[in-house]
Structure formats: structure tokens, C-alpha cells
mmCIF file of C-alpha atoms and ligand atoms in Angstrom:
data_model
loop_
_atom_site.group_PDB
_atom_site.id
_atom_site.type_symbol
_atom_site.label_atom_id
_atom_site.label_comp_id
_atom_site.label_asym_id
_atom_site.label_seq_id
_atom_site.Cartn_x
_atom_site.Cartn_y
_atom_site.Cartn_z
ATOM 1 C CA MET C 317 98.474 107.231 65.265
ATOM 2 C CA GLY C 318 97.754 103.512 65.375
ATOM 3 C CA GLY C 319 99.838 100.414 66.165
ATOM 4 C CA ASP C 320 100.964 97.508 64.122
ATOM 5 C CA ASP C 321 99.486 94.059 63.641
ATOM 6 C CA ASP C 322 102.764 92.420 64.605
ATOM 7 C CA ILE C 323 103.151 94.168 67.915
ATOM 8 C CA GLN C 324 102.229 91.832 70.778
ATOM 9 C CA ILE C 325 101.631 93.412 74.146
ATOM 10 C CA LEU C 326 101.443 91.521 77.402
ATOM 11 C CA VAL C 327 98.919 93.075 79.771
ATOM 12 C CA VAL C 328 99.407 92.036 83.413
ATOM 13 C CA GLU C 329 96.439 93.395 85.380
ATOM 14 C CA ASP C 330 94.269 91.672 87.955
ATOM 15 C CA GLU C 331 91.355 94.029 88.017
ATOM 16 C CA VAL C 332 89.124 92.588 85.300
ATOM 17 C CA ALA C 333 87.501 95.815 84.203
ATOM 18 C CA ILE C 334 90.800 97.568 83.770
ATOM 19 C CA GLN C 335 92.382 94.624 82.098
ATOM 20 C CA ARG C 336 89.490 94.462 79.594
ATOM 21 C CA GLY C 337 89.639 98.227 79.062
ATOM 22 C CA LEU C 338 93.328 98.181 78.371
ATOM 23 C CA CYS C 339 92.997 95.263 75.895
ATOM 24 C CA ASP C 340 90.074 96.925 74.097
ATOM 25 C CA VAL C 341 92.027 100.128 73.671
ATOM 26 C CA LEU C 342 95.121 98.344 72.466
ATOM 27 C CA ALA C 343 93.229 96.142 70.036
ATOM 28 C CA TYR C 344 91.310 99.140 68.737
ATOM 29 C CA HIS C 345 94.626 100.859 67.948
ATOM 30 C CA GLY C 346 96.006 97.862 66.164
ATOM 31 C CA TYR C 347 98.119 96.158 68.800
ATOM 32 C CA ARG C 348 97.671 92.542 69.821
ATOM 33 C CA PRO C 349 97.148 92.356 73.540
ATOM 34 C CA THR C 350 97.419 89.255 75.633
ATOM 35 C CA PRO C 351 95.770 89.607 79.137
ATOM 36 C CA VAL C 352 96.863 87.755 82.217
ATOM 37 C CA GLY C 353 95.558 88.336 85.731
ATOM 38 C CA THR C 354 98.491 87.390 88.063
ATOM 39 C CA GLY C 355 102.182 88.099 88.376
ATOM 40 C CA GLU C 356 102.930 84.400 88.056
ATOM 41 C CA ASP C 357 101.146 84.184 84.739
ATOM 42 C CA GLY C 358 102.700 87.385 83.565
ATOM 43 C CA LEU C 359 106.146 86.154 84.302
ATOM 44 C CA ARG C 360 105.623 82.833 82.644
ATOM 45 C CA GLU C 361 103.998 84.450 79.557
ATOM 46 C CA GLY C 362 106.697 87.136 79.271
ATOM 47 C CA LEU C 363 109.476 84.587 79.429
ATOM 48 C CA THR C 364 107.787 82.094 77.126
ATOM 49 C CA ASN C 365 106.550 84.228 74.238
ATOM 50 C CA ALA C 366 108.123 87.107 72.313
ATOM 51 C CA TYR C 367 106.369 90.352 73.365
ATOM 52 C CA SER C 368 107.194 93.719 72.093
ATOM 53 C CA LEU C 369 106.211 95.378 75.320
ATOM 54 C CA VAL C 370 104.715 94.571 78.740
ATOM 55 C CA LEU C 371 102.049 96.632 80.570
ATOM 56 C CA LEU C 372 102.545 95.687 84.148
ATOM 57 C CA ASP C 373 100.311 96.594 87.134
ATOM 58 C CA VAL C 374 102.246 97.105 90.381
ATOM 59 C CA MET C 375 99.589 95.761 92.759
ATOM 60 C CA LEU C 376 98.988 92.140 91.929
ATOM 61 C CA PRO C 377 98.045 89.240 94.077
ATOM 62 C CA GLY C 378 101.004 86.866 94.743
ATOM 63 C CA LEU C 379 104.086 88.074 92.782
ATOM 64 C CA SER C 380 103.969 91.858 92.681
ATOM 65 C CA GLY C 381 104.551 93.889 89.578
ATOM 66 C CA PHE C 382 108.044 94.835 91.021
ATOM 67 C CA ASP C 383 108.883 91.090 91.364
ATOM 68 C CA VAL C 384 107.781 90.352 87.804
ATOM 69 C CA CYS C 385 109.573 93.392 86.470
ATOM 70 C CA ARG C 386 112.840 92.418 88.093
ATOM 71 C CA GLU C 387 112.656 88.794 86.933
ATOM 72 C CA LEU C 388 111.729 89.758 83.333
ATOM 73 C CA ARG C 389 114.454 92.318 83.255
ATOM 74 C CA GLU C 390 117.030 89.776 84.302
ATOM 75 C CA SER C 391 116.261 87.505 81.433
ATOM 76 C CA LEU C 392 115.114 90.076 78.797
ATOM 77 C CA PRO C 393 117.175 93.308 79.331
ATOM 78 C CA ARG C 394 115.731 94.996 76.201
ATOM 79 C CA LEU C 395 112.084 94.231 76.757
ATOM 80 C CA PRO C 396 110.234 97.467 77.169
ATOM 81 C CA ILE C 397 108.208 97.485 80.493
ATOM 82 C CA LEU C 398 105.608 100.121 81.283
ATOM 83 C CA MET C 399 104.502 99.939 84.945
ATOM 84 C CA LEU C 400 101.002 100.939 85.989
ATOM 85 C CA THR C 401 100.753 102.261 89.488
ATOM 86 C CA ALA C 402 97.582 103.180 91.430
ATOM 87 C CA ARG C 403 99.490 104.835 94.234
ATOM 88 C CA GLY C 404 101.582 107.240 92.339
ATOM 89 C CA SER C 405 103.831 107.818 95.360
ATOM 90 C CA GLU C 406 107.414 108.789 94.548
ATOM 91 C CA GLU C 407 108.661 105.652 96.361
ATOM 92 C CA ASP C 408 106.554 103.453 94.099
ATOM 93 C CA VAL C 409 107.970 105.106 91.078
ATOM 94 C CA LEU C 410 111.532 105.037 92.204
ATOM 95 C CA ARG C 411 111.235 101.359 93.144
ATOM 96 C CA GLY C 412 109.791 100.634 89.771
ATOM 97 C CA PHE C 413 112.855 102.142 88.031
ATOM 98 C CA ARG C 414 115.127 100.321 90.450
ATOM 99 C CA GLU C 415 113.546 97.062 89.387
ATOM 100 C CA GLY C 416 114.107 97.918 85.771
ATOM 101 C CA SER C 417 110.867 99.408 84.456
ATOM 102 C CA ASP C 418 111.362 101.867 81.590
ATOM 103 C CA ASP C 419 108.441 104.076 82.332
ATOM 104 C CA TYR C 420 105.327 104.241 84.552
ATOM 105 C CA LEU C 421 101.754 105.578 84.370
ATOM 106 C CA THR C 422 99.735 106.613 87.386
ATOM 107 C CA LYS C 423 96.131 105.429 87.369
ATOM 108 C CA PRO C 424 93.856 106.880 86.337
ATOM 109 C CA PHE C 425 95.540 107.811 83.006
ATOM 110 C CA SER C 426 94.131 108.933 79.694
ATOM 111 C CA VAL C 427 94.055 106.676 76.646
ATOM 112 C CA SER C 428 96.097 109.155 74.682
ATOM 113 C CA GLU C 429 98.649 109.232 77.380
ATOM 114 C CA LEU C 430 98.886 105.397 77.485
ATOM 115 C CA LEU C 431 99.252 105.246 73.727
ATOM 116 C CA ALA C 432 101.902 107.976 73.656
ATOM 117 C CA ARG C 433 103.998 106.188 76.202
ATOM 118 C CA ILE C 434 103.693 102.831 74.417
ATOM 119 C CA GLU C 435 104.582 104.385 71.052
ATOM 120 C CA ALA C 436 107.631 106.177 72.590
ATOM 121 C CA LEU C 437 108.852 102.883 74.104
ATOM 122 C CA LEU C 438 108.355 100.922 70.993
ATOM 123 C CA ARG C 439 109.944 103.688 68.799
ATOM 124 C CA ARG C 440 113.025 103.637 70.992
ATOM 125 C CA ALA C 441 113.277 99.868 71.057
ATOM 126 C CA GLY C 442 112.861 99.687 67.307
ATOM 127 C CA LYS C 443 115.309 102.508 66.595
ATOM 128 C CA LYS C 444 117.964 100.792 68.722
ATOM 129 C CA ALA C 445 117.589 97.474 66.920
ATOM 130 C CA ALA C 446 117.742 99.072 63.450
ATOM 131 C CA ALA C 447 120.654 101.511 64.025
ATOM 132 C CA ALA C 448 123.270 99.100 65.579
ATOM 133 C CA PRO C 449 124.630 102.027 67.593
ATOM 134 C CA GLN C 450 128.320 102.335 68.208
ATOM 135 C CA PRO C 451 130.107 102.503 71.598
ATOM 136 C CA PHE C 452 130.922 105.951 72.831
ATOM 137 C CA ALA C 453 132.952 107.605 75.670
ATOM 138 C CA PHE C 454 131.250 109.326 78.589
ATOM 139 C CA GLY C 455 134.006 110.805 80.767
ATOM 140 C CA PRO C 456 136.042 107.844 81.895
ATOM 141 C CA TRP C 457 133.297 105.414 80.958
ATOM 142 C CA GLN C 458 132.963 103.529 77.708
ATOM 143 C CA VAL C 459 129.306 103.022 76.864
ATOM 144 C CA ASP C 460 128.243 100.044 74.800
ATOM 145 C CA PRO C 461 124.662 100.638 73.507
ATOM 146 C CA ALA C 462 124.363 97.103 72.071
ATOM 147 C CA ARG C 463 125.005 95.555 75.459
ATOM 148 C CA LEU C 464 123.404 98.261 77.611
ATOM 149 C CA VAL C 465 126.506 98.637 79.813
ATOM 150 C CA ALA C 466 129.045 101.247 80.819
ATOM 151 C CA GLU C 467 132.493 100.077 81.587
ATOM 152 C CA ARG C 468 135.698 101.452 82.855
ATOM 153 C CA GLU C 469 138.796 99.896 84.420
ATOM 154 C CA GLY C 470 137.583 97.738 87.235
ATOM 155 C CA ALA C 471 133.933 98.615 86.960
ATOM 156 C CA SER C 472 130.881 97.760 84.833
ATOM 157 C CA VAL C 473 127.327 98.911 85.314
ATOM 158 C CA GLU C 474 124.176 97.946 83.554
ATOM 159 C CA LEU C 475 122.067 100.736 82.001
ATOM 160 C CA SER C 476 118.352 100.881 81.220
ATOM 161 C CA ARG C 477 117.478 101.966 77.685
ATOM 162 C CA ARG C 478 116.408 105.342 78.976
ATOM 163 C CA GLU C 479 119.700 105.814 80.833
ATOM 164 C CA LEU C 480 121.563 104.912 77.677
ATOM 165 C CA ASP C 481 119.527 107.426 75.722
ATOM 166 C CA MET C 482 120.284 110.138 78.237
ATOM 167 C CA LEU C 483 124.012 109.456 78.157
ATOM 168 C CA ALA C 484 123.929 109.405 74.431
ATOM 169 C CA LEU C 485 122.131 112.765 74.311
ATOM 170 C CA PHE C 486 124.532 114.461 76.805
ATOM 171 C CA ALA C 487 127.525 113.001 74.837
ATOM 172 C CA GLU C 488 126.144 114.214 71.555
ATOM 173 C CA GLU C 489 125.667 117.747 72.958
ATOM 174 C CA ARG C 490 129.380 117.773 74.011
ATOM 175 C CA GLY C 491 128.983 119.916 77.149
ATOM 176 C CA ARG C 492 126.114 122.086 75.889
ATOM 177 C CA ILE C 493 123.153 122.443 78.208
ATOM 178 C CA VAL C 494 120.336 119.915 77.681
ATOM 179 C CA SER C 495 117.032 121.167 79.088
ATOM 180 C CA ARG C 496 114.527 118.962 80.887
ATOM 181 C CA ARG C 497 112.177 119.738 78.095
ATOM 182 C CA ALA C 498 114.699 118.418 75.503
ATOM 183 C CA LEU C 499 115.196 115.346 77.575
ATOM 184 C CA LEU C 500 111.413 114.746 77.810
ATOM 185 C CA GLN C 501 111.173 115.152 74.054
ATOM 186 C CA GLN C 502 114.104 113.239 72.891
ATOM 187 C CA VAL C 503 114.444 110.476 75.587
ATOM 188 C CA TRP C 504 110.885 110.081 76.683
ATOM 189 C CA GLY C 505 109.283 110.824 73.302
ATOM 190 C CA PHE C 506 106.828 113.438 74.476
ATOM 191 C CA ASP C 507 105.855 115.788 71.715
ATOM 192 C CA SER C 508 104.647 118.593 73.915
ATOM 193 C CA PRO C 509 105.999 118.008 77.455
ATOM 194 C CA GLU C 510 104.850 121.217 79.032
ATOM 195 C CA ARG C 511 102.313 119.359 81.178
ATOM 196 C CA ILE C 512 104.619 116.608 82.187
ATOM 197 C CA GLU C 513 106.173 116.510 85.624
ATOM 198 C CA THR C 514 109.865 117.392 85.048
ATOM 199 C CA ARG C 515 110.709 115.763 88.376
ATOM 200 C CA THR C 516 110.628 112.492 86.423
ATOM 201 C CA VAL C 517 113.775 113.672 84.644
ATOM 202 C CA ASP C 518 115.462 114.711 87.936
ATOM 203 C CA MET C 519 114.759 111.283 89.479
ATOM 204 C CA HIS C 520 116.343 109.484 86.556
ATOM 205 C CA ILE C 521 119.388 111.788 86.698
ATOM 206 C CA VAL C 522 119.850 111.038 90.430
ATOM 207 C CA LYS C 523 119.788 107.337 89.660
ATOM 208 C CA LEU C 524 122.073 107.569 86.699
ATOM 209 C CA ARG C 525 124.629 109.658 88.605
ATOM 210 C CA LYS C 526 124.771 107.008 91.339
ATOM 211 C CA LYS C 527 125.510 104.384 88.747
ATOM 212 C CA LEU C 528 128.428 106.421 87.403
ATOM 213 C CA GLY C 529 130.024 106.383 90.885
ATOM 214 C CA GLU C 530 131.877 109.121 92.684
ATOM 215 C CA GLU C 531 132.181 111.204 89.551
ATOM 216 C CA GLY C 532 128.548 110.925 88.634
ATOM 217 C CA ARG C 533 127.686 114.371 89.969
ATOM 218 C CA ARG C 534 130.551 115.967 88.173
ATOM 219 C CA LEU C 535 129.879 114.089 84.867
ATOM 220 C CA ILE C 536 126.258 115.082 84.702
ATOM 221 C CA GLU C 537 126.283 118.696 85.925
ATOM 222 C CA THR C 538 123.199 120.537 87.127
ATOM 223 C CA VAL C 539 122.783 123.849 85.450
ATOM 224 C CA ARG C 540 120.430 125.634 87.819
ATOM 225 C CA GLY C 541 117.178 126.685 86.136
ATOM 226 C CA GLU C 542 118.340 125.369 82.799
ATOM 227 C CA GLY C 543 118.915 121.586 82.853
ATOM 228 C CA TYR C 544 121.966 119.390 82.716
ATOM 229 C CA ARG C 545 125.101 118.882 80.751
ATOM 230 C CA LEU C 546 128.130 116.605 80.390
ATOM 231 C CA GLY C 547 130.740 117.987 82.747
ATOM 232 C CA ALA C 548 134.296 118.730 81.794
HETATM 233 CA CA1 LIG G 1133 95.961 95.650 90.653
#
């Protein structure tokens, strides 16, 4: 499946060979890549021009990918950001999510995996824009998809797009069990997630529960060996 001529992708990668490879692949599949080699340039480009998605390397000279991600996220909460990490350590990944990345890929990755992640992020971003989704209740929280926030008396938390999609799916299922496989398919956009590390899902759940405060663990129940569900 190819891209679209109007889809501009910012590629922030300092290693010239990788940067060129990424841009070639993206251009070949119909996207319009713009390469930059430093975090500073990435930040400036991302804030100046309208990109549909940012591919962001973690290890950059000067401003790191984490710094760029955090700064972009502050100004552009809906911009899809896909982090590229060479290290692949859990800490790296968790930090990336904390700074607001939507997804990550560990180098080396396959072209098909890269394209699948990009397409999933773009699909989700596009779907959100087109559907004008309505606010919904999640336990004591009122979730507003348009603003990416969950609110209750005296509290307000910001949500990533992925967190929003997870909450929406749990709410839709009204207490039925949602398997990790279903989450990977419907939230991450993987067509056949058997190979994918399901720990990714668990890490996101941990983070999401924390955001929902003391009741987080009760609101998103673990069903051992099965998955998760919206708690009573
Ligand atoms: Ca690098």
C-alpha cells in the first residue's frame, strides 16, 4: 500500500546513510520526505511547516530526539511522532512515551514495518480529524477526544492519541475483556500482531493507569492471561 502525494514527513536523523535510506523509501512509497540532520533543525522545521508525521531519531547531536519530541508535543499535540531508537532498551522506549511519542521503532527495522507504523499513525490521525468524535465517560472521568484530555472534578490530564484510542476501545466494550491482540490491531493498527511484543501494550496500560490516578488500576482491570477491561 502506498502513500499520498500530500503527505509530508519530517525525517530527523543525523546518520547520513540512514537518513538517505529513509527518504528514498518514503519517496518511493509516495510520501514527501524532508530530511534534517540535527535536533535543532528538526524542531525548527516541525514548528514552522505543516507536517503530517515526524520520524525522529533518539540519538542526535545537540538536542536529543527526546527534547525535540517534548517541544514539538507541547506546541502540536496532534502531530504523529514515530521515534527511532538504536538502543531498544525499555527505558528508552518508556522515556519516549513520556515525552509524547506515539510509537517507536528499534533499529534495525524492516521497510514493511516502518511503512506499517507510518500508515497506522496517519490512519488514526486522519480518522480522528474526519469523525469529530464525541466526549465519553470513563468511570468518573469525562474524556474529550477533540482536546485529548480527560477531566473530572478538580483534575485534568492530557492524553496521547494512543491513550485516547485505548480508553475509547475499553469504553466501547463496556466491561468486556479486550485482548492485547485486539488492542494491537485496533489501537496500533497491526493487521497480524502475533509477532509483536505484547509488552508494548502492557507498558502503555501502566502509564495510562497512572494518569487516571488512584482508581487507574481499578478502572483498567487486568484479566490474567486474557487482557484488560473497563472495571466496574
Ligand atoms: Ca543518530
